Amino acid sequence: DAPVQQARLFLARPGQITGMVADEETRKPIANVRVMARRPWPKGGQFLGNATAFGTAAVTAADGTFVIPNLPSGEYVVDISRQRNVQDRLLTKFTDEDLQTVDQDFEHTVWPGGHGEDMAVPVILGSGGSTDVGVLRVRKVPYYRLHVRMPPSTCAPDATMQVYEQVPGSMLTISQTASCKQDFLVTGFSPGQYQLLLAVNTRDAATRE
């Protein structure tokens, strides 16, 4: 109803966030740890950011230091979570030993703060600036596995499923092509509350289970 006649553009220089990751017990730096810069969600309570889509990820060097470049100005936290790739979490071939295995991986922590998202205090990054978040001390904790057994009557033997992990505020795709006819393991669960969603792939959404 009221079209704008002028559009004003401005240039801004990207900035960077730096820091170092060290072992909580030994205080020694840790190499090859994936870290991610995330921005506060406008509605509050959570942080946005995806290492692939937004290009905000970095990996620590041999001395534990990292640089996350090309960031627009704004508020950020640095996120360290499980290092195992999402694509590797579903195991269709496993042994009895695999059923009993408890994995060890880095505890999910958000910095500055060093705990969950509710305890994080974002840092402010100015245009073209560099902000150091200091030493991020991390530790490894147990991650458990779910053994999923599908009833034979659930879907056709040649059907596939999409597998999702849902926690409050987000849903993560674990697999797009899990088989309906065999058991599988899903790795990477720290203690907490989850929903595991299994959707049978069909062309007709009305018949999807």
PDB file of N, CA and C in Angstrom, residues 50-143:
ATOM      1  N   ASN A  50      24.283 -23.035  11.496  1.00  0.00           N
ATOM      2  CA  ASN A  50      24.513 -24.359  10.944  1.00  0.00           C
ATOM      3  C   ASN A  50      25.865 -24.347  10.282  1.00  0.00           C
ATOM      4  N   ALA A  51      26.719 -25.280  10.660  1.00  0.00           N
ATOM      5  CA  ALA A  51      28.100 -25.247  10.192  1.00  0.00           C
ATOM      6  C   ALA A  51      28.211 -25.342   8.684  1.00  0.00           C
ATOM      7  N   THR A  52      27.279 -26.046   8.032  1.00  0.00           N
ATOM      8  CA  THR A  52      27.349 -26.215   6.587  1.00  0.00           C
ATOM      9  C   THR A  52      26.710 -25.051   5.855  1.00  0.00           C
ATOM     10  N   ALA A  53      25.515 -24.678   6.292  1.00  0.00           N
ATOM     11  CA  ALA A  53      24.740 -23.687   5.539  1.00  0.00           C
ATOM     12  C   ALA A  53      25.277 -22.277   5.694  1.00  0.00           C
ATOM     13  N   PHE A  54      25.777 -21.931   6.869  1.00  0.00           N
ATOM     14  CA  PHE A  54      26.155 -20.555   7.114  1.00  0.00           C
ATOM     15  C   PHE A  54      27.663 -20.325   7.093  1.00  0.00           C
ATOM     16  N   GLY A  55      28.461 -21.384   6.922  1.00  0.00           N
ATOM     17  CA  GLY A  55      29.899 -21.203   6.831  1.00  0.00           C
ATOM     18  C   GLY A  55      30.536 -20.666   8.088  1.00  0.00           C
ATOM     19  N   THR A  56      30.004 -21.004   9.269  1.00  0.00           N
ATOM     20  CA  THR A  56      30.498 -20.441  10.508  1.00  0.00           C
ATOM     21  C   THR A  56      31.282 -21.447  11.339  1.00  0.00           C
ATOM     22  N   ALA A  57      31.795 -22.475  10.715  1.00  0.00           N
ATOM     23  CA  ALA A  57      32.523 -23.502  11.457  1.00  0.00           C
ATOM     24  C   ALA A  57      34.028 -23.344  11.251  1.00  0.00           C
ATOM     25  N   ALA A  58      34.788 -23.860  12.224  1.00  0.00           N
ATOM     26  CA  ALA A  58      36.239 -23.892  12.118  1.00  0.00           C
ATOM     27  C   ALA A  58      36.727 -25.137  12.849  1.00  0.00           C
ATOM     28  N   VAL A  59      37.986 -25.506  12.604  1.00  0.00           N
ATOM     29  CA  VAL A  59      38.612 -26.661  13.254  1.00  0.00           C
ATOM     30  C   VAL A  59      39.887 -26.172  13.926  1.00  0.00           C
ATOM     31  N   THR A  60      40.115 -26.630  15.143  1.00  0.00           N
ATOM     32  CA  THR A  60      41.284 -26.160  15.875  1.00  0.00           C
ATOM     33  C   THR A  60      42.576 -26.676  15.246  1.00  0.00           C
ATOM     34  N   ALA A  61      43.609 -25.850  15.350  1.00  0.00           N
ATOM     35  CA  ALA A  61      44.933 -26.192  14.830  1.00  0.00           C
ATOM     36  C   ALA A  61      45.672 -27.083  15.830  1.00  0.00           C
ATOM     37  N   ALA A  62      46.921 -27.388  15.523  1.00  0.00           N
ATOM     38  CA  ALA A  62      47.718 -28.270  16.378  1.00  0.00           C
ATOM     39  C   ALA A  62      47.884 -27.709  17.784  1.00  0.00           C
ATOM     40  N   ASP A  63      47.896 -26.388  17.924  1.00  0.00           N
ATOM     41  CA  ASP A  63      48.043 -25.765  19.243  1.00  0.00           C
ATOM     42  C   ASP A  63      46.708 -25.454  19.901  1.00  0.00           C
ATOM     43  N   GLY A  64      45.607 -25.999  19.337  1.00  0.00           N
ATOM     44  CA  GLY A  64      44.287 -25.805  19.922  1.00  0.00           C
ATOM     45  C   GLY A  64      43.586 -24.513  19.563  1.00  0.00           C
ATOM     46  N   THR A  65      44.255 -23.638  18.830  1.00  0.00           N
ATOM     47  CA  THR A  65      43.643 -22.348  18.501  1.00  0.00           C
ATOM     48  C   THR A  65      42.719 -22.477  17.293  1.00  0.00           C
ATOM     49  N   PHE A  66      41.776 -21.552  17.186  1.00  0.00           N
ATOM     50  CA  PHE A  66      40.867 -21.534  16.043  1.00  0.00           C
ATOM     51  C   PHE A  66      40.536 -20.094  15.660  1.00  0.00           C
ATOM     52  N   VAL A  67      40.164 -19.938  14.390  1.00  0.00           N
ATOM     53  CA  VAL A  67      39.703 -18.659  13.861  1.00  0.00           C
ATOM     54  C   VAL A  67      38.440 -18.935  13.045  1.00  0.00           C
ATOM     55  N   ILE A  68      37.338 -18.314  13.423  1.00  0.00           N
ATOM     56  CA  ILE A  68      36.094 -18.426  12.653  1.00  0.00           C
ATOM     57  C   ILE A  68      35.941 -17.115  11.884  1.00  0.00           C
ATOM     58  N   PRO A  69      36.194 -17.121  10.562  1.00  0.00           N
ATOM     59  CA  PRO A  69      36.235 -15.871   9.802  1.00  0.00           C
ATOM     60  C   PRO A  69      34.900 -15.552   9.131  1.00  0.00           C
ATOM     61  N   ASN A  70      34.889 -14.402   8.457  1.00  0.00           N
ATOM     62  CA  ASN A  70      33.787 -14.000   7.570  1.00  0.00           C
ATOM     63  C   ASN A  70      32.440 -13.925   8.285  1.00  0.00           C
ATOM     64  N   LEU A  71      32.442 -13.339   9.475  1.00  0.00           N
ATOM     65  CA  LEU A  71      31.208 -13.212  10.252  1.00  0.00           C
ATOM     66  C   LEU A  71      30.666 -11.789  10.176  1.00  0.00           C
ATOM     67  N   PRO A  72      29.383 -11.609   9.880  1.00  0.00           N
ATOM     68  CA  PRO A  72      28.782 -10.278   9.965  1.00  0.00           C
ATOM     69  C   PRO A  72      28.807  -9.787  11.411  1.00  0.00           C
ATOM     70  N   SER A  73      28.758  -8.481  11.602  1.00  0.00           N
ATOM     71  CA  SER A  73      28.745  -7.941  12.952  1.00  0.00           C
ATOM     72  C   SER A  73      27.491  -8.385  13.694  1.00  0.00           C
ATOM     73  N   GLY A  74      27.597  -8.509  15.004  1.00  0.00           N
ATOM     74  CA  GLY A  74      26.453  -8.927  15.806  1.00  0.00           C
ATOM     75  C   GLY A  74      26.903  -9.680  17.037  1.00  0.00           C
ATOM     76  N   GLU A  75      25.959 -10.367  17.678  1.00  0.00           N
ATOM     77  CA  GLU A  75      26.250 -11.154  18.872  1.00  0.00           C
ATOM     78  C   GLU A  75      26.450 -12.621  18.503  1.00  0.00           C
ATOM     79  N   TYR A  76      27.389 -13.290  19.192  1.00  0.00           N
ATOM     80  CA  TYR A  76      27.708 -14.679  18.881  1.00  0.00           C
ATOM     81  C   TYR A  76      28.042 -15.455  20.143  1.00  0.00           C
ATOM     82  N   VAL A  77      27.812 -16.758  20.064  1.00  0.00           N
ATOM     83  CA  VAL A  77      28.382 -17.709  21.011  1.00  0.00           C
ATOM     84  C   VAL A  77      29.163 -18.736  20.198  1.00  0.00           C
ATOM     85  N   VAL A  78      30.064 -19.452  20.857  1.00  0.00           N
ATOM     86  CA  VAL A  78      30.828 -20.516  20.206  1.00  0.00           C
ATOM     87  C   VAL A  78      30.355 -21.845  20.782  1.00  0.00           C
ATOM     88  N   ASP A  79      30.004 -22.750  19.895  1.00  0.00           N
ATOM     89  CA  ASP A  79      29.379 -24.016  20.256  1.00  0.00           C
ATOM     90  C   ASP A  79      30.347 -25.169  19.978  1.00  0.00           C
ATOM     91  N   ILE A  80      30.518 -26.041  20.960  1.00  0.00           N
ATOM     92  CA  ILE A  80      31.285 -27.272  20.779  1.00  0.00           C
ATOM     93  C   ILE A  80      30.370 -28.428  21.138  1.00  0.00           C
ATOM     94  N   SER A  81      30.230 -29.389  20.243  1.00  0.00           N
ATOM     95  CA  SER A  81      29.329 -30.504  20.494  1.00  0.00           C
ATOM     96  C   SER A  81      29.978 -31.800  20.021  1.00  0.00           C
ATOM     97  N   ARG A  82      29.192 -32.840  19.995  1.00  0.00           N
ATOM     98  CA  ARG A  82      29.670 -34.157  19.561  1.00  0.00           C
ATOM     99  C   ARG A  82      30.378 -34.038  18.217  1.00  0.00           C
ATOM    100  N   GLN A  83      31.535 -34.655  18.096  1.00  0.00           N
ATOM    101  CA  GLN A  83      32.343 -34.515  16.893  1.00  0.00           C
ATOM    102  C   GLN A  83      32.000 -35.542  15.821  1.00  0.00           C
ATOM    103  N   ARG A  84      31.355 -36.620  16.198  1.00  0.00           N
ATOM    104  CA  ARG A  84      31.017 -37.639  15.215  1.00  0.00           C
ATOM    105  C   ARG A  84      30.023 -37.080  14.212  1.00  0.00           C
ATOM    106  N   ASN A  85      30.231 -37.371  12.928  1.00  0.00           N
ATOM    107  CA  ASN A  85      29.359 -36.851  11.888  1.00  0.00           C
ATOM    108  C   ASN A  85      27.953 -37.404  12.016  1.00  0.00           C
ATOM    109  N   VAL A  86      26.971 -36.576  11.692  1.00  0.00           N
ATOM    110  CA  VAL A  86      25.578 -37.001  11.736  1.00  0.00           C
ATOM    111  C   VAL A  86      25.345 -38.184  10.813  1.00  0.00           C
ATOM    112  N   GLN A  87      26.030 -38.209   9.666  1.00  0.00           N
ATOM    113  CA  GLN A  87      25.824 -39.272   8.683  1.00  0.00           C
ATOM    114  C   GLN A  87      26.272 -40.635   9.197  1.00  0.00           C
ATOM    115  N   ASP A  88      27.074 -40.665  10.252  1.00  0.00           N
ATOM    116  CA  ASP A  88      27.609 -41.929  10.758  1.00  0.00           C
ATOM    117  C   ASP A  88      26.822 -42.468  11.947  1.00  0.00           C
ATOM    118  N   ARG A  89      25.730 -41.851  12.306  1.00  0.00           N
ATOM    119  CA  ARG A  89      25.061 -42.207  13.558  1.00  0.00           C
ATOM    120  C   ARG A  89      24.160 -43.437  13.444  1.00  0.00           C
ATOM    121  N   LEU A  90      23.747 -43.819  12.258  1.00  0.00           N
ATOM    122  CA  LEU A  90      22.858 -44.965  12.107  1.00  0.00           C
ATOM    123  C   LEU A  90      23.652 -46.172  11.642  1.00  0.00           C
ATOM    124  N   LEU A  91      23.618 -47.240  12.441  1.00  0.00           N
ATOM    125  CA  LEU A  91      24.364 -48.458  12.146  1.00  0.00           C
ATOM    126  C   LEU A  91      23.392 -49.576  11.801  1.00  0.00           C
ATOM    127  N   THR A  92      23.490 -50.079  10.590  1.00  0.00           N
ATOM    128  CA  THR A  92      22.611 -51.175  10.175  1.00  0.00           C
ATOM    129  C   THR A  92      23.265 -52.539  10.356  1.00  0.00           C
ATOM    130  N   LYS A  93      24.589 -52.565  10.498  1.00  0.00           N
ATOM    131  CA  LYS A  93      25.305 -53.804  10.758  1.00  0.00           C
ATOM    132  C   LYS A  93      26.028 -53.659  12.090  1.00  0.00           C
ATOM    133  N   PHE A  94      25.727 -54.550  13.025  1.00  0.00           N
ATOM    134  CA  PHE A  94      26.317 -54.436  14.351  1.00  0.00           C
ATOM    135  C   PHE A  94      26.385 -55.801  15.010  1.00  0.00           C
ATOM    136  N   THR A  95      27.247 -55.894  16.006  1.00  0.00           N
ATOM    137  CA  THR A  95      27.456 -57.125  16.749  1.00  0.00           C
ATOM    138  C   THR A  95      26.897 -56.973  18.161  1.00  0.00           C
ATOM    139  N   ASP A  96      26.931 -58.056  18.918  1.00  0.00           N
ATOM    140  CA  ASP A  96      26.504 -57.990  20.317  1.00  0.00           C
ATOM    141  C   ASP A  96      27.377 -57.015  21.106  1.00  0.00           C
ATOM    142  N   GLU A  97      28.644 -56.956  20.736  1.00  0.00           N
ATOM    143  CA  GLU A  97      29.540 -56.004  21.403  1.00  0.00           C
ATOM    144  C   GLU A  97      29.127 -54.570  21.119  1.00  0.00           C
ATOM    145  N   ASP A  98      28.702 -54.295  19.875  1.00  0.00           N
ATOM    146  CA  ASP A  98      28.237 -52.954  19.522  1.00  0.00           C
ATOM    147  C   ASP A  98      27.032 -52.538  20.364  1.00  0.00           C
ATOM    148  N   LEU A  99      26.196 -53.512  20.712  1.00  0.00           N
ATOM    149  CA  LEU A  99      25.008 -53.206  21.516  1.00  0.00           C
ATOM    150  C   LEU A  99      25.388 -52.725  22.911  1.00  0.00           C
ATOM    151  N   GLN A 100      26.522 -53.164  23.402  1.00  0.00           N
ATOM    152  CA  GLN A 100      26.935 -52.824  24.765  1.00  0.00           C
ATOM    153  C   GLN A 100      27.895 -51.634  24.817  1.00  0.00           C
ATOM    154  N   THR A 101      28.341 -51.165  23.665  1.00  0.00           N
ATOM    155  CA  THR A 101      29.354 -50.106  23.620  1.00  0.00           C
ATOM    156  C   THR A 101      28.769 -48.758  24.019  1.00  0.00           C
ATOM    157  N   VAL A 102      29.502 -48.032  24.837  1.00  0.00           N
ATOM    158  CA  VAL A 102      29.165 -46.649  25.180  1.00  0.00           C
ATOM    159  C   VAL A 102      30.252 -45.760  24.585  1.00  0.00           C
ATOM    160  N   ASP A 103      29.864 -44.847  23.707  1.00  0.00           N
ATOM    161  CA  ASP A 103      30.829 -43.980  23.030  1.00  0.00           C
ATOM    162  C   ASP A 103      31.260 -42.835  23.945  1.00  0.00           C
ATOM    163  N   GLN A 104      32.434 -42.289  23.654  1.00  0.00           N
ATOM    164  CA  GLN A 104      32.955 -41.124  24.357  1.00  0.00           C
ATOM    165  C   GLN A 104      33.155 -40.000  23.349  1.00  0.00           C
ATOM    166  N   ASP A 105      32.601 -38.847  23.646  1.00  0.00           N
ATOM    167  CA  ASP A 105      32.765 -37.695  22.752  1.00  0.00           C
ATOM    168  C   ASP A 105      32.632 -36.427  23.584  1.00  0.00           C
ATOM    169  N   PHE A 106      32.904 -35.287  22.960  1.00  0.00           N
ATOM    170  CA  PHE A 106      32.905 -34.039  23.710  1.00  0.00           C
ATOM    171  C   PHE A 106      31.503 -33.655  24.179  1.00  0.00           C
ATOM    172  N   GLU A 107      31.437 -33.189  25.405  1.00  0.00           N
ATOM    173  CA  GLU A 107      30.180 -32.712  25.972  1.00  0.00           C
ATOM    174  C   GLU A 107      29.743 -31.449  25.239  1.00  0.00           C
ATOM    175  N   HIS A 108      28.445 -31.320  24.997  1.00  0.00           N
ATOM    176  CA  HIS A 108      27.933 -30.124  24.326  1.00  0.00           C
ATOM    177  C   HIS A 108      28.018 -28.938  25.277  1.00  0.00           C
ATOM    178  N   THR A 109      28.813 -27.946  24.896  1.00  0.00           N
ATOM    179  CA  THR A 109      28.969 -26.742  25.703  1.00  0.00           C
ATOM    180  C   THR A 109      28.898 -25.512  24.813  1.00  0.00           C
ATOM    181  N   VAL A 110      28.438 -24.423  25.384  1.00  0.00           N
ATOM    182  CA  VAL A 110      28.300 -23.161  24.666  1.00  0.00           C
ATOM    183  C   VAL A 110      29.108 -22.107  25.416  1.00  0.00           C
ATOM    184  N   TRP A 111      29.954 -21.389  24.689  1.00  0.00           N
ATOM    185  CA  TRP A 111      30.854 -20.397  25.280  1.00  0.00           C
ATOM    186  C   TRP A 111      30.589 -19.009  24.703  1.00  0.00           C
ATOM    187  N   PRO A 112      30.826 -17.942  25.476  1.00  0.00           N
ATOM    188  CA  PRO A 112      31.187 -17.913  26.889  1.00  0.00           C
ATOM    189  C   PRO A 112      30.068 -18.466  27.786  1.00  0.00           C
ATOM    190  N   GLY A 113      30.462 -19.129  28.838  1.00  0.00           N
ATOM    191  CA  GLY A 113      29.521 -19.743  29.756  1.00  0.00           C
ATOM    192  C   GLY A 113      29.974 -21.134  30.129  1.00  0.00           C
ATOM    193  N   GLY A 114      30.232 -21.950  29.112  1.00  0.00           N
ATOM    194  CA  GLY A 114      30.773 -23.271  29.353  1.00  0.00           C
ATOM    195  C   GLY A 114      29.766 -24.317  29.752  1.00  0.00           C
ATOM    196  N   HIS A 115      28.469 -24.010  29.614  1.00  0.00           N
ATOM    197  CA  HIS A 115      27.431 -24.991  29.931  1.00  0.00           C
ATOM    198  C   HIS A 115      26.442 -25.029  28.776  1.00  0.00           C
ATOM    199  N   GLY A 116      25.149 -25.086  29.082  1.00  0.00           N
ATOM    200  CA  GLY A 116      24.135 -25.115  28.039  1.00  0.00           C
ATOM    201  C   GLY A 116      23.818 -23.735  27.494  1.00  0.00           C
ATOM    202  N   GLU A 117      22.898 -23.708  26.531  1.00  0.00           N
ATOM    203  CA  GLU A 117      22.529 -22.453  25.890  1.00  0.00           C
ATOM    204  C   GLU A 117      21.927 -21.457  26.870  1.00  0.00           C
ATOM    205  N   ASP A 118      21.235 -21.960  27.904  1.00  0.00           N
ATOM    206  CA  ASP A 118      20.581 -21.062  28.852  1.00  0.00           C
ATOM    207  C   ASP A 118      21.584 -20.308  29.720  1.00  0.00           C
ATOM    208  N   MET A 119      22.849 -20.780  29.778  1.00  0.00           N
ATOM    209  CA  MET A 119      23.871 -20.133  30.598  1.00  0.00           C
ATOM    210  C   MET A 119      24.836 -19.294  29.773  1.00  0.00           C
ATOM    211  N   ALA A 120      24.691 -19.309  28.442  1.00  0.00           N
ATOM    212  CA  ALA A 120      25.647 -18.622  27.574  1.00  0.00           C
ATOM    213  C   ALA A 120      25.422 -17.110  27.576  1.00  0.00           C
ATOM    214  N   VAL A 121      26.520 -16.380  27.478  1.00  0.00           N
ATOM    215  CA  VAL A 121      26.480 -14.919  27.385  1.00  0.00           C
ATOM    216  C   VAL A 121      27.161 -14.529  26.077  1.00  0.00           C
ATOM    217  N   PRO A 122      26.417 -14.106  25.051  1.00  0.00           N
ATOM    218  CA  PRO A 122      27.026 -13.813  23.749  1.00  0.00           C
ATOM    219  C   PRO A 122      28.067 -12.700  23.818  1.00  0.00           C
ATOM    220  N   VAL A 123      29.058 -12.793  22.941  1.00  0.00           N
ATOM    221  CA  VAL A 123      30.026 -11.718  22.765  1.00  0.00           C
ATOM    222  C   VAL A 123      29.586 -10.857  21.589  1.00  0.00           C
ATOM    223  N   ILE A 124      30.024  -9.624  21.574  1.00  0.00           N
ATOM    224  CA  ILE A 124      29.660  -8.684  20.520  1.00  0.00           C
ATOM    225  C   ILE A 124      30.822  -8.560  19.541  1.00  0.00           C
ATOM    226  N   LEU A 125      30.531  -8.762  18.260  1.00  0.00           N
ATOM    227  CA  LEU A 125      31.527  -8.637  17.200  1.00  0.00           C
ATOM    228  C   LEU A 125      31.188  -7.432  16.344  1.00  0.00           C
ATOM    229  N   GLY A 126      32.109  -6.467  16.272  1.00  0.00           N
ATOM    230  CA  GLY A 126      31.907  -5.283  15.466  1.00  0.00           C
ATOM    231  C   GLY A 126      32.305  -5.504  14.022  1.00  0.00           C
ATOM    232  N   SER A 127      31.902  -4.597  13.146  1.00  0.00           N
ATOM    233  CA  SER A 127      32.230  -4.686  11.730  1.00  0.00           C
ATOM    234  C   SER A 127      33.742  -4.682  11.530  1.00  0.00           C
ATOM    235  N   GLY A 128      34.256  -5.723  10.877  1.00  0.00           N
ATOM    236  CA  GLY A 128      35.683  -5.818  10.615  1.00  0.00           C
ATOM    237  C   GLY A 128      36.525  -6.113  11.837  1.00  0.00           C
ATOM    238  N   GLY A 129      35.892  -6.432  12.964  1.00  0.00           N
ATOM    239  CA  GLY A 129      36.634  -6.631  14.195  1.00  0.00           C
ATOM    240  C   GLY A 129      37.041  -8.068  14.426  1.00  0.00           C
ATOM    241  N   SER A 130      37.772  -8.280  15.515  1.00  0.00           N
ATOM    242  CA  SER A 130      38.195  -9.615  15.938  1.00  0.00           C
ATOM    243  C   SER A 130      37.937  -9.729  17.432  1.00  0.00           C
ATOM    244  N   THR A 131      37.171 -10.742  17.811  1.00  0.00           N
ATOM    245  CA  THR A 131      36.828 -10.949  19.225  1.00  0.00           C
ATOM    246  C   THR A 131      37.373 -12.288  19.681  1.00  0.00           C
ATOM    247  N   ASP A 132      38.108 -12.274  20.797  1.00  0.00           N
ATOM    248  CA  ASP A 132      38.681 -13.495  21.341  1.00  0.00           C
ATOM    249  C   ASP A 132      37.806 -13.977  22.503  1.00  0.00           C
ATOM    250  N   VAL A 133      37.405 -15.250  22.464  1.00  0.00           N
ATOM    251  CA  VAL A 133      36.548 -15.805  23.515  1.00  0.00           C
ATOM    252  C   VAL A 133      37.349 -16.559  24.570  1.00  0.00           C
ATOM    253  N   GLY A 134      38.681 -16.520  24.466  1.00  0.00           N
ATOM    254  CA  GLY A 134      39.526 -17.117  25.489  1.00  0.00           C
ATOM    255  C   GLY A 134      39.698 -18.619  25.322  1.00  0.00           C
ATOM    256  N   VAL A 135      39.948 -19.298  26.442  1.00  0.00           N
ATOM    257  CA  VAL A 135      40.194 -20.743  26.443  1.00  0.00           C
ATOM    258  C   VAL A 135      38.885 -21.469  26.732  1.00  0.00           C
ATOM    259  N   LEU A 136      38.503 -22.359  25.822  1.00  0.00           N
ATOM    260  CA  LEU A 136      37.292 -23.162  25.962  1.00  0.00           C
ATOM    261  C   LEU A 136      37.703 -24.536  26.490  1.00  0.00           C
ATOM    262  N   ARG A 137      37.366 -24.840  27.718  1.00  0.00           N
ATOM    263  CA  ARG A 137      37.774 -26.093  28.341  1.00  0.00           C
ATOM    264  C   ARG A 137      36.670 -27.128  28.162  1.00  0.00           C
ATOM    265  N   VAL A 138      37.028 -28.245  27.564  1.00  0.00           N
ATOM    266  CA  VAL A 138      36.036 -29.264  27.224  1.00  0.00           C
ATOM    267  C   VAL A 138      36.436 -30.609  27.839  1.00  0.00           C
ATOM    268  N   ARG A 139      35.481 -31.506  27.914  1.00  0.00           N
ATOM    269  CA  ARG A 139      35.730 -32.846  28.424  1.00  0.00           C
ATOM    270  C   ARG A 139      34.889 -33.832  27.632  1.00  0.00           C
ATOM    271  N   LYS A 140      35.304 -35.082  27.671  1.00  0.00           N
ATOM    272  CA  LYS A 140      34.543 -36.134  27.006  1.00  0.00           C
ATOM    273  C   LYS A 140      33.594 -36.788  28.008  1.00  0.00           C
ATOM    274  N   VAL A 141      32.392 -37.110  27.506  1.00  0.00           N
ATOM    275  CA  VAL A 141      31.348 -37.714  28.339  1.00  0.00           C
ATOM    276  C   VAL A 141      30.743 -38.895  27.578  1.00  0.00           C
ATOM    277  N   PRO A 142      30.001 -39.764  28.268  1.00  0.00           N
ATOM    278  CA  PRO A 142      29.383 -40.900  27.586  1.00  0.00           C
ATOM    279  C   PRO A 142      28.255 -40.467  26.649  1.00  0.00           C
ATOM    280  N   TYR A 143      28.198 -41.114  25.492  1.00  0.00           N
ATOM    281  CA  TYR A 143      27.071 -40.999  24.570  1.00  0.00           C
ATOM    282  C   TYR A 143      26.540 -42.406  24.321  1.00  0.00           C
TER     283      TYR A 143
END
